[in-house]
Amino acid sequence: MLADVLIVKAKVKYWLEALLDKVEVIVPKFTGTLIEYAPFRRGEEVMLEFKTPVLSPKIFFFPKSERILKYQKRKSAVNVIPAPVETRGRVIFGVKPCDAKALLLLDKQLLRVGAPDPYYQAHRSRTTLVGLGTSQPFETEFSTSVGSSPFGEEGLDMLFYDLGKEFYVKVLTDKGKRLLDDNFTPAEEFHRKTAEEIKARAEAKASYSLNLERWQKYSPLEIFNLPYWSEVYLTCIECGACTFACPTSSNFRIVDVETGSEGERYRVWDAPTFERFAETSAGYNPRLTLKERFRDWVLEKFLFFPLEHKDINCTGCGRCIEVCPVKIDFRKVVGNVRFE
């Protein structure tokens, strides 16, 4: 932590308006039916208390649909024009700590050494993340069970704690420090102690026993072949809602839109439970059944990804449970695995 300061809630709006002179600002907004992150405009009020939005700020780094190139077919070749990369600075305010941690997990998937995704990389480098701790976590949140926290600092540049009439703010990086102005005042020891108490209460509410220590007794192949997977998927309707709401999912497919000899190539979100998700260009599908696709979706997060990256590919935000139309509780799917 580089510094800790205070800002009165009434001044947050003016602070964000001042930032507009330098950067784009994204904030949570109520759009009529749900809360979404969207561009901030001068004169607008700022949501300072809100439930975790259905879609995380991931959409500003890994959009639902993103054009990656244009192409022109010629007689002897194809002319490829990469999509331009945005470079203007950007601040996202109100990021939930579990979503900042999710971006670090996406980094492992999209910023691989030697082959970083240039579009994702550009979005990451130009963005400053201002977090807002979750004092009242969803009943479905289990962030502390997977190494996250309602007040986790990983991946954030600043973290706001709601103290009532004001925010206690931890400045965590140089990028965060550059956002400070005269709207902020020094914090005192009383504010620090209050913030720690708020954090402790929130973390106590965001815990669930996933029993992952039991997994250590079995090989990946044994877990992969458990009879348990033949029944736990049965209520899934393969709608993909859990994947689309997941802040760590990087699943996508490529779509070409052609008009005559010209076309555009897009990267579009996809879901592992979809029937043709794993189908190759030759038409071969190694995961024909929903059982296989559901099992692999769960194991990618809690077995395969940890084996490769030493991290669970889940931040415990609970969105998958919140959005599931048939009420599958993925905490129970993972925590109740039967090994017999």
mmCIF file of C-alpha atoms in Angstrom:
data_model
loop_
_atom_site.group_PDB
_atom_site.id
_atom_site.type_symbol
_atom_site.label_atom_id
_atom_site.label_comp_id
_atom_site.label_asym_id
_atom_site.label_seq_id
_atom_site.Cartn_x
_atom_site.Cartn_y
_atom_site.Cartn_z
ATOM 1 C CA MET A 1 0.000 0.000 0.000
ATOM 2 C CA LEU A 2 1.410 3.356 -1.058
ATOM 3 C CA ALA A 3 -0.990 5.517 0.939
ATOM 4 C CA ASP A 4 -4.399 5.578 2.617
ATOM 5 C CA VAL A 5 -6.768 8.504 2.307
ATOM 6 C CA LEU A 6 -10.398 9.566 2.738
ATOM 7 C CA ILE A 7 -12.954 11.012 0.354
ATOM 8 C CA VAL A 8 -16.428 12.254 1.283
ATOM 9 C CA LYS A 9 -19.082 10.436 -0.745
ATOM 10 C CA ALA A 10 -20.514 13.687 -2.091
ATOM 11 C CA LYS A 11 -17.130 14.476 -3.665
ATOM 12 C CA VAL A 12 -16.745 11.219 -5.606
ATOM 13 C CA LYS A 13 -18.813 12.588 -8.491
ATOM 14 C CA TYR A 14 -16.598 15.676 -8.803
ATOM 15 C CA TRP A 15 -13.441 13.592 -8.590
ATOM 16 C CA LEU A 16 -14.625 11.380 -11.462
ATOM 17 C CA GLU A 17 -15.680 14.417 -13.511
ATOM 18 C CA ALA A 18 -12.179 15.851 -13.119
ATOM 19 C CA LEU A 19 -10.715 12.574 -14.395
ATOM 20 C CA LEU A 20 -12.751 12.930 -17.603
ATOM 21 C CA ASP A 21 -10.374 15.683 -18.691
ATOM 22 C CA LYS A 22 -7.642 13.054 -18.977
ATOM 23 C CA VAL A 23 -9.187 9.612 -19.393
ATOM 24 C CA GLU A 24 -12.334 7.671 -20.164
ATOM 25 C CA VAL A 25 -14.249 6.742 -16.993
ATOM 26 C CA ILE A 26 -16.430 3.634 -16.583
ATOM 27 C CA VAL A 27 -18.863 3.324 -13.654
ATOM 28 C CA PRO A 28 -21.682 1.012 -12.547
ATOM 29 C CA LYS A 29 -25.103 2.179 -13.765
ATOM 30 C CA PHE A 30 -28.693 1.015 -13.428
ATOM 31 C CA THR A 31 -29.884 0.644 -17.025
ATOM 32 C CA GLY A 32 -33.571 -0.013 -16.339
ATOM 33 C CA THR A 33 -33.497 -3.755 -15.663
ATOM 34 C CA LEU A 34 -30.051 -4.448 -14.259
ATOM 35 C CA ILE A 35 -26.757 -2.917 -13.162
ATOM 36 C CA GLU A 36 -24.063 -2.644 -15.812
ATOM 37 C CA TYR A 37 -20.704 -0.950 -16.178
ATOM 38 C CA ALA A 38 -20.931 1.902 -18.704
ATOM 39 C CA PRO A 39 -19.198 5.180 -19.641
ATOM 40 C CA PHE A 40 -19.608 8.039 -17.147
ATOM 41 C CA ARG A 41 -20.802 11.466 -18.332
ATOM 42 C CA ARG A 42 -20.536 14.869 -16.663
ATOM 43 C CA GLY A 43 -23.518 15.728 -14.500
ATOM 44 C CA GLU A 44 -24.487 12.104 -13.861
ATOM 45 C CA GLU A 45 -24.916 10.726 -10.378
ATOM 46 C CA VAL A 46 -22.621 7.853 -9.385
ATOM 47 C CA MET A 47 -23.845 4.575 -7.882
ATOM 48 C CA LEU A 48 -21.931 4.095 -4.644
ATOM 49 C CA GLU A 49 -23.959 1.178 -3.273
ATOM 50 C CA PHE A 50 -24.921 -1.693 -5.550
ATOM 51 C CA LYS A 51 -25.060 -5.458 -5.784
ATOM 52 C CA THR A 52 -22.488 -7.278 -7.871
ATOM 53 C CA PRO A 53 -23.496 -6.740 -11.535
ATOM 54 C CA VAL A 54 -24.370 -9.810 -13.600
ATOM 55 C CA LEU A 55 -21.547 -9.029 -16.033
ATOM 56 C CA SER A 56 -18.138 -8.121 -14.668
ATOM 57 C CA PRO A 57 -15.819 -5.437 -16.103
ATOM 58 C CA LYS A 58 -14.266 -8.276 -18.111
ATOM 59 C CA ILE A 59 -16.408 -7.036 -21.018
ATOM 60 C CA PHE A 60 -14.078 -4.020 -21.348
ATOM 61 C CA PHE A 61 -11.015 -6.253 -21.719
ATOM 62 C CA PHE A 62 -12.493 -9.291 -23.451
ATOM 63 C CA PRO A 63 -15.705 -8.043 -25.137
ATOM 64 C CA LYS A 64 -18.680 -10.250 -25.984
ATOM 65 C CA SER A 65 -17.938 -9.602 -29.644
ATOM 66 C CA GLU A 66 -14.712 -8.006 -30.860
ATOM 67 C CA ARG A 67 -13.527 -7.408 -34.418
ATOM 68 C CA ILE A 68 -9.935 -8.521 -34.740
ATOM 69 C CA LEU A 69 -9.321 -7.971 -38.439
ATOM 70 C CA LYS A 70 -10.649 -7.167 -41.886
ATOM 71 C CA TYR A 71 -9.671 -9.091 -44.987
ATOM 72 C CA GLN A 72 -9.878 -8.632 -48.738
ATOM 73 C CA LYS A 73 -9.674 -11.600 -51.079
ATOM 74 C CA ARG A 74 -7.520 -11.127 -54.152
ATOM 75 C CA LYS A 75 -6.804 -13.502 -57.030
ATOM 76 C CA SER A 76 -3.433 -14.541 -55.678
ATOM 77 C CA ALA A 77 -3.581 -13.585 -52.003
ATOM 78 C CA VAL A 78 -5.636 -12.336 -49.078
ATOM 79 C CA ASN A 79 -5.004 -8.836 -47.782
ATOM 80 C CA VAL A 80 -5.363 -8.773 -43.968
ATOM 81 C CA ILE A 81 -5.904 -5.545 -42.027
ATOM 82 C CA PRO A 82 -5.665 -5.927 -38.218
ATOM 83 C CA ALA A 83 -8.231 -4.032 -36.154
ATOM 84 C CA PRO A 84 -6.878 -0.838 -34.572
ATOM 85 C CA VAL A 85 -5.850 -1.015 -30.913
ATOM 86 C CA GLU A 86 -7.268 1.579 -28.507
ATOM 87 C CA THR A 87 -4.627 3.416 -26.466
ATOM 88 C CA ARG A 88 -6.530 6.142 -24.587
ATOM 89 C CA GLY A 89 -6.295 5.875 -20.806
ATOM 90 C CA ARG A 90 -9.271 4.529 -18.901
ATOM 91 C CA VAL A 91 -10.425 4.269 -15.282
ATOM 92 C CA ILE A 92 -13.017 1.740 -14.157
ATOM 93 C CA PHE A 93 -14.621 2.722 -10.847
ATOM 94 C CA GLY A 94 -16.519 0.318 -8.603
ATOM 95 C CA VAL A 95 -14.684 -2.873 -9.555
ATOM 96 C CA LYS A 96 -15.492 -5.720 -7.193
ATOM 97 C CA PRO A 97 -12.314 -7.296 -5.742
ATOM 98 C CA CYS A 98 -13.242 -10.743 -7.051
ATOM 99 C CA ASP A 99 -13.405 -9.266 -10.559
ATOM 100 C CA ALA A 100 -9.962 -7.678 -10.261
ATOM 101 C CA LYS A 101 -8.605 -11.066 -9.193
ATOM 102 C CA ALA A 102 -10.409 -12.584 -12.186
ATOM 103 C CA LEU A 103 -8.437 -10.365 -14.549
ATOM 104 C CA LEU A 104 -5.205 -11.745 -13.103
ATOM 105 C CA LEU A 105 -6.481 -15.221 -13.953
ATOM 106 C CA LEU A 106 -7.405 -14.065 -17.455
ATOM 107 C CA ASP A 107 -3.847 -12.740 -17.777
ATOM 108 C CA LYS A 108 -2.593 -16.295 -17.393
ATOM 109 C CA GLN A 109 -4.835 -17.368 -20.276
ATOM 110 C CA LEU A 110 -4.502 -14.418 -22.660
ATOM 111 C CA LEU A 111 -1.024 -13.036 -21.949
ATOM 112 C CA ARG A 112 0.960 -16.207 -22.411
ATOM 113 C CA VAL A 113 4.695 -15.726 -22.780
ATOM 114 C CA GLY A 114 5.578 -15.460 -26.460
ATOM 115 C CA ALA A 115 1.974 -15.228 -27.633
ATOM 116 C CA PRO A 116 0.085 -12.455 -25.803
ATOM 117 C CA ASP A 117 -3.317 -11.432 -27.134
ATOM 118 C CA PRO A 118 -2.628 -7.906 -28.483
ATOM 119 C CA TYR A 119 -6.192 -6.620 -28.004
ATOM 120 C CA TYR A 120 -6.560 -7.859 -24.453
ATOM 121 C CA GLN A 121 -3.032 -6.659 -23.656
ATOM 122 C CA ALA A 122 -3.813 -3.137 -24.910
ATOM 123 C CA HIS A 123 -7.015 -2.955 -22.856
ATOM 124 C CA ARG A 124 -5.154 -4.084 -19.739
ATOM 125 C CA SER A 125 -2.249 -1.670 -20.045
ATOM 126 C CA ARG A 126 -4.436 1.411 -20.541
ATOM 127 C CA THR A 127 -6.799 0.753 -17.634
ATOM 128 C CA THR A 128 -6.649 1.741 -13.962
ATOM 129 C CA LEU A 129 -8.872 -0.311 -11.650
ATOM 130 C CA VAL A 130 -10.581 1.397 -8.717
ATOM 131 C CA GLY A 131 -12.148 -1.212 -6.476
ATOM 132 C CA LEU A 132 -15.148 -0.990 -4.180
ATOM 133 C CA GLY A 133 -15.183 -3.584 -1.415
ATOM 134 C CA THR A 134 -18.268 -5.740 -0.899
ATOM 135 C CA SER A 135 -19.546 -5.087 2.626
ATOM 136 C CA GLN A 136 -22.634 -7.289 2.092
ATOM 137 C CA PRO A 137 -21.647 -10.243 -0.127
ATOM 138 C CA PHE A 138 -24.248 -12.292 -2.022
ATOM 139 C CA GLU A 139 -25.432 -15.371 -0.147
ATOM 140 C CA THR A 140 -23.905 -17.289 -3.057
ATOM 141 C CA GLU A 141 -20.454 -15.670 -2.812
ATOM 142 C CA PHE A 142 -17.679 -18.004 -1.670
ATOM 143 C CA SER A 143 -14.632 -15.887 -2.480
ATOM 144 C CA THR A 144 -12.629 -16.712 0.658
ATOM 145 C CA SER A 145 -12.926 -20.421 -0.187
ATOM 146 C CA VAL A 146 -10.865 -19.973 -3.357
ATOM 147 C CA GLY A 147 -8.266 -17.520 -2.118
ATOM 148 C CA SER A 148 -10.134 -14.305 -2.897
ATOM 149 C CA SER A 149 -11.903 -11.835 -0.604
ATOM 150 C CA PRO A 150 -14.746 -9.270 -0.645
ATOM 151 C CA PHE A 151 -11.954 -6.782 0.111
ATOM 152 C CA GLY A 152 -9.109 -8.423 -1.780
ATOM 153 C CA GLU A 153 -6.419 -6.098 -3.138
ATOM 154 C CA GLU A 154 -4.971 -8.293 -5.903
ATOM 155 C CA GLY A 155 -5.101 -6.631 -9.296
ATOM 156 C CA LEU A 156 -6.479 -3.315 -8.018
ATOM 157 C CA ASP A 157 -4.879 0.130 -8.127
ATOM 158 C CA MET A 158 -7.150 1.599 -5.428
ATOM 159 C CA LEU A 159 -9.644 0.032 -3.005
ATOM 160 C CA PHE A 160 -12.562 1.896 -1.444
ATOM 161 C CA TYR A 161 -14.103 0.928 1.921
ATOM 162 C CA ASP A 162 -17.584 2.300 2.678
ATOM 163 C CA LEU A 163 -17.507 3.966 6.117
ATOM 164 C CA GLY A 164 -20.947 5.575 5.849
ATOM 165 C CA LYS A 165 -20.593 9.226 4.869
ATOM 166 C CA GLU A 166 -17.119 8.762 3.444
ATOM 167 C CA PHE A 167 -14.810 6.223 1.882
ATOM 168 C CA TYR A 168 -11.549 4.997 3.330
ATOM 169 C CA VAL A 169 -9.268 4.438 0.338
ATOM 170 C CA LYS A 170 -6.164 2.293 0.023
ATOM 171 C CA VAL A 171 -3.843 3.432 -2.759
ATOM 172 C CA LEU A 172 -2.133 0.269 -3.951
ATOM 173 C CA THR A 173 -0.101 1.195 -7.042
ATOM 174 C CA ASP A 174 1.532 4.153 -8.756
ATOM 175 C CA LYS A 175 -1.330 4.149 -11.274
ATOM 176 C CA GLY A 176 -3.736 4.603 -8.381
ATOM 177 C CA LYS A 177 -1.607 7.295 -6.785
ATOM 178 C CA ARG A 178 -1.777 9.361 -9.974
ATOM 179 C CA LEU A 179 -5.558 9.611 -9.567
ATOM 180 C CA LEU A 180 -5.386 11.461 -6.245
ATOM 181 C CA ASP A 181 -6.377 15.130 -6.111
ATOM 182 C CA ASP A 182 -7.594 17.725 -3.613
ATOM 183 C CA ASN A 183 -10.833 15.799 -3.007
ATOM 184 C CA PHE A 184 -8.861 13.362 -0.830
ATOM 185 C CA THR A 185 -7.621 13.934 2.714
ATOM 186 C CA PRO A 186 -5.274 11.863 4.930
ATOM 187 C CA ALA A 187 -6.733 8.889 6.812
ATOM 188 C CA GLU A 188 -6.230 8.256 10.526
ATOM 189 C CA GLU A 189 -5.744 5.127 12.620
ATOM 190 C CA PHE A 190 -9.440 5.062 13.540
ATOM 191 C CA HIS A 191 -10.385 4.740 9.872
ATOM 192 C CA ARG A 192 -7.905 1.914 9.346
ATOM 193 C CA LYS A 193 -9.286 -0.081 12.270
ATOM 194 C CA THR A 194 -12.873 0.448 11.116
ATOM 195 C CA ALA A 195 -11.964 -0.737 7.625
ATOM 196 C CA GLU A 196 -10.354 -3.907 8.991
ATOM 197 C CA GLU A 197 -13.482 -4.666 11.020
ATOM 198 C CA ILE A 198 -15.667 -4.244 7.927
ATOM 199 C CA LYS A 199 -13.374 -6.565 5.978
ATOM 200 C CA ALA A 200 -13.442 -9.252 8.675
ATOM 201 C CA ARG A 201 -17.262 -9.254 8.838
ATOM 202 C CA ALA A 202 -17.567 -9.509 5.064
ATOM 203 C CA GLU A 203 -15.051 -12.350 4.785
ATOM 204 C CA ALA A 204 -16.951 -14.325 7.405
ATOM 205 C CA LYS A 205 -20.006 -14.202 5.149
ATOM 206 C CA ALA A 206 -18.165 -15.214 1.979
ATOM 207 C CA SER A 207 -16.975 -18.667 2.952
ATOM 208 C CA TYR A 208 -18.105 -22.153 1.912
ATOM 209 C CA SER A 209 -16.392 -25.489 2.369
ATOM 210 C CA LEU A 210 -15.440 -26.860 -1.052
ATOM 211 C CA ASN A 211 -13.604 -29.842 0.479
ATOM 212 C CA LEU A 212 -10.817 -29.444 -2.073
ATOM 213 C CA GLU A 213 -8.332 -31.130 0.245
ATOM 214 C CA ARG A 214 -10.045 -34.441 -0.592
ATOM 215 C CA TRP A 215 -9.094 -34.003 -4.251
ATOM 216 C CA GLN A 216 -5.398 -34.246 -3.338
ATOM 217 C CA LYS A 217 -5.768 -37.951 -2.546
ATOM 218 C CA TYR A 218 -6.660 -38.878 -6.128
ATOM 219 C CA SER A 219 -4.945 -38.602 -9.502
ATOM 220 C CA PRO A 220 -6.366 -36.323 -12.206
ATOM 221 C CA LEU A 221 -7.337 -39.390 -14.236
ATOM 222 C CA GLU A 222 -9.228 -40.911 -11.291
ATOM 223 C CA ILE A 223 -11.147 -37.664 -10.757
ATOM 224 C CA PHE A 224 -11.844 -37.376 -14.474
ATOM 225 C CA ASN A 225 -13.385 -40.871 -14.595
ATOM 226 C CA LEU A 226 -15.539 -40.665 -11.453
ATOM 227 C CA PRO A 227 -19.121 -42.046 -11.836
ATOM 228 C CA TYR A 228 -20.206 -38.836 -10.064
ATOM 229 C CA TRP A 229 -20.045 -36.910 -13.355
ATOM 230 C CA SER A 230 -22.727 -39.150 -14.864
ATOM 231 C CA GLU A 231 -25.424 -37.701 -12.610
ATOM 232 C CA VAL A 232 -24.415 -34.230 -11.447
ATOM 233 C CA TYR A 233 -25.005 -32.642 -14.866
ATOM 234 C CA LEU A 234 -28.538 -33.944 -15.389
ATOM 235 C CA THR A 235 -30.438 -30.725 -14.643
ATOM 236 C CA CYS A 236 -28.166 -28.577 -16.842
ATOM 237 C CA ILE A 237 -29.961 -27.194 -19.919
ATOM 238 C CA GLU A 238 -26.683 -26.079 -21.574
ATOM 239 C CA CYS A 239 -27.825 -22.448 -21.830
ATOM 240 C CA GLY A 240 -24.320 -21.080 -21.200
ATOM 241 C CA ALA A 241 -25.478 -18.474 -18.662
ATOM 242 C CA CYS A 242 -22.915 -19.584 -16.070
ATOM 243 C CA THR A 243 -20.039 -19.218 -18.530
ATOM 244 C CA PHE A 244 -21.169 -15.852 -19.877
ATOM 245 C CA ALA A 245 -21.487 -14.463 -16.337
ATOM 246 C CA CYS A 246 -18.140 -15.933 -15.256
ATOM 247 C CA PRO A 247 -15.422 -13.253 -14.894
ATOM 248 C CA THR A 248 -12.592 -15.758 -15.530
ATOM 249 C CA SER A 249 -13.937 -17.466 -18.651
ATOM 250 C CA SER A 250 -11.998 -16.840 -21.876
ATOM 251 C CA ASN A 251 -13.933 -19.246 -24.082
ATOM 252 C CA PHE A 252 -14.573 -17.940 -27.573
ATOM 253 C CA ARG A 253 -15.184 -18.900 -31.195
ATOM 254 C CA ILE A 254 -14.190 -17.177 -34.432
ATOM 255 C CA VAL A 255 -16.891 -15.846 -36.757
ATOM 256 C CA ASP A 256 -16.252 -14.495 -40.264
ATOM 257 C CA VAL A 257 -18.797 -12.115 -41.786
ATOM 258 C CA GLU A 258 -18.313 -11.858 -45.563
ATOM 259 C CA THR A 259 -19.735 -9.576 -48.236
ATOM 260 C CA GLY A 260 -18.443 -10.515 -51.641
ATOM 261 C CA SER A 261 -14.650 -10.533 -51.619
ATOM 262 C CA GLU A 262 -14.357 -8.672 -48.316
ATOM 263 C CA GLY A 263 -14.995 -9.738 -44.767
ATOM 264 C CA GLU A 264 -14.476 -9.131 -41.079
ATOM 265 C CA ARG A 265 -13.349 -11.608 -38.449
ATOM 266 C CA TYR A 266 -14.795 -11.449 -34.946
ATOM 267 C CA ARG A 267 -13.990 -13.144 -31.683
ATOM 268 C CA VAL A 268 -17.277 -14.026 -29.962
ATOM 269 C CA TRP A 269 -17.945 -15.478 -26.507
ATOM 270 C CA ASP A 270 -18.678 -19.200 -26.422
ATOM 271 C CA ALA A 271 -19.602 -21.684 -23.688
ATOM 272 C CA PRO A 272 -18.054 -25.121 -23.018
ATOM 273 C CA THR A 273 -21.494 -26.645 -22.450
ATOM 274 C CA PHE A 274 -22.639 -25.805 -25.997
ATOM 275 C CA GLU A 275 -22.932 -28.865 -28.217
ATOM 276 C CA ARG A 276 -20.464 -27.714 -30.888
ATOM 277 C CA PHE A 277 -18.024 -25.940 -28.580
ATOM 278 C CA ALA A 278 -15.203 -28.462 -29.045
ATOM 279 C CA GLU A 279 -15.933 -29.313 -32.680
ATOM 280 C CA THR A 280 -12.896 -29.046 -34.961
ATOM 281 C CA SER A 281 -12.860 -27.509 -38.449
ATOM 282 C CA ALA A 282 -12.900 -31.063 -39.814
ATOM 283 C CA GLY A 283 -16.178 -31.787 -38.010
ATOM 284 C CA TYR A 284 -14.785 -34.013 -35.239
ATOM 285 C CA ASN A 285 -16.259 -33.421 -31.784
ATOM 286 C CA PRO A 286 -14.404 -35.022 -28.834
ATOM 287 C CA ARG A 287 -17.140 -34.022 -26.353
ATOM 288 C CA LEU A 288 -20.386 -35.265 -27.830
ATOM 289 C CA THR A 289 -22.347 -35.548 -24.590
ATOM 290 C CA LEU A 290 -23.420 -32.850 -22.146
ATOM 291 C CA LYS A 291 -21.979 -34.993 -19.361
ATOM 292 C CA GLU A 292 -18.495 -34.627 -20.870
ATOM 293 C CA ARG A 293 -18.866 -30.909 -21.486
ATOM 294 C CA PHE A 294 -20.255 -30.156 -18.008
ATOM 295 C CA ARG A 295 -17.549 -32.253 -16.331
ATOM 296 C CA ASP A 296 -14.773 -30.572 -18.311
ATOM 297 C CA TRP A 297 -16.159 -27.097 -17.520
ATOM 298 C CA VAL A 298 -15.953 -27.827 -13.782
ATOM 299 C CA LEU A 299 -12.606 -29.625 -13.929
ATOM 300 C CA GLU A 300 -11.006 -26.892 -16.045
ATOM 301 C CA LYS A 301 -11.517 -24.508 -13.133
ATOM 302 C CA PHE A 302 -10.721 -26.751 -10.202
ATOM 303 C CA LEU A 303 -8.303 -29.360 -11.605
ATOM 304 C CA PHE A 304 -6.745 -28.667 -15.016
ATOM 305 C CA PHE A 305 -6.087 -24.938 -14.572
ATOM 306 C CA PRO A 306 -4.567 -25.386 -11.069
ATOM 307 C CA LEU A 307 -2.295 -28.124 -12.420
ATOM 308 C CA GLU A 308 -0.937 -25.747 -15.072
ATOM 309 C CA HIS A 309 -1.031 -22.391 -13.296
ATOM 310 C CA LYS A 310 -1.086 -23.168 -9.539
ATOM 311 C CA ASP A 311 -4.323 -21.180 -9.205
ATOM 312 C CA ILE A 312 -8.001 -22.129 -9.103
ATOM 313 C CA ASN A 313 -9.695 -20.540 -12.115
ATOM 314 C CA CYS A 314 -12.540 -19.176 -9.999
ATOM 315 C CA THR A 315 -12.871 -16.174 -7.686
ATOM 316 C CA GLY A 316 -16.013 -17.304 -5.854
ATOM 317 C CA CYS A 317 -18.150 -14.366 -7.005
ATOM 318 C CA GLY A 318 -21.254 -16.605 -7.070
ATOM 319 C CA ARG A 319 -22.597 -15.294 -10.380
ATOM 320 C CA CYS A 320 -22.860 -18.799 -11.859
ATOM 321 C CA ILE A 321 -25.288 -19.733 -9.095
ATOM 322 C CA GLU A 322 -27.217 -16.452 -9.330
ATOM 323 C CA VAL A 323 -27.871 -16.703 -13.081
ATOM 324 C CA CYS A 324 -28.492 -20.445 -13.442
ATOM 325 C CA PRO A 325 -32.157 -20.889 -14.538
ATOM 326 C CA VAL A 326 -32.330 -24.393 -13.021
ATOM 327 C CA LYS A 327 -30.572 -23.372 -9.788
ATOM 328 C CA ILE A 328 -27.456 -25.515 -10.016
ATOM 329 C CA ASP A 329 -25.290 -24.637 -7.031
ATOM 330 C CA PHE A 330 -21.745 -25.035 -8.298
ATOM 331 C CA ARG A 331 -20.382 -24.830 -4.763
ATOM 332 C CA LYS A 332 -22.189 -28.097 -4.065
ATOM 333 C CA VAL A 333 -21.113 -29.603 -7.388
ATOM 334 C CA VAL A 334 -17.486 -29.108 -6.344
ATOM 335 C CA GLY A 335 -17.829 -29.632 -2.611
ATOM 336 C CA ASN A 336 -19.941 -32.792 -2.769
ATOM 337 C CA VAL A 337 -17.826 -34.814 -5.209
ATOM 338 C CA ARG A 338 -18.153 -38.521 -4.385
ATOM 339 C CA PHE A 339 -14.944 -40.459 -4.784
ATOM 340 C CA GLU A 340 -16.256 -43.888 -3.915
#
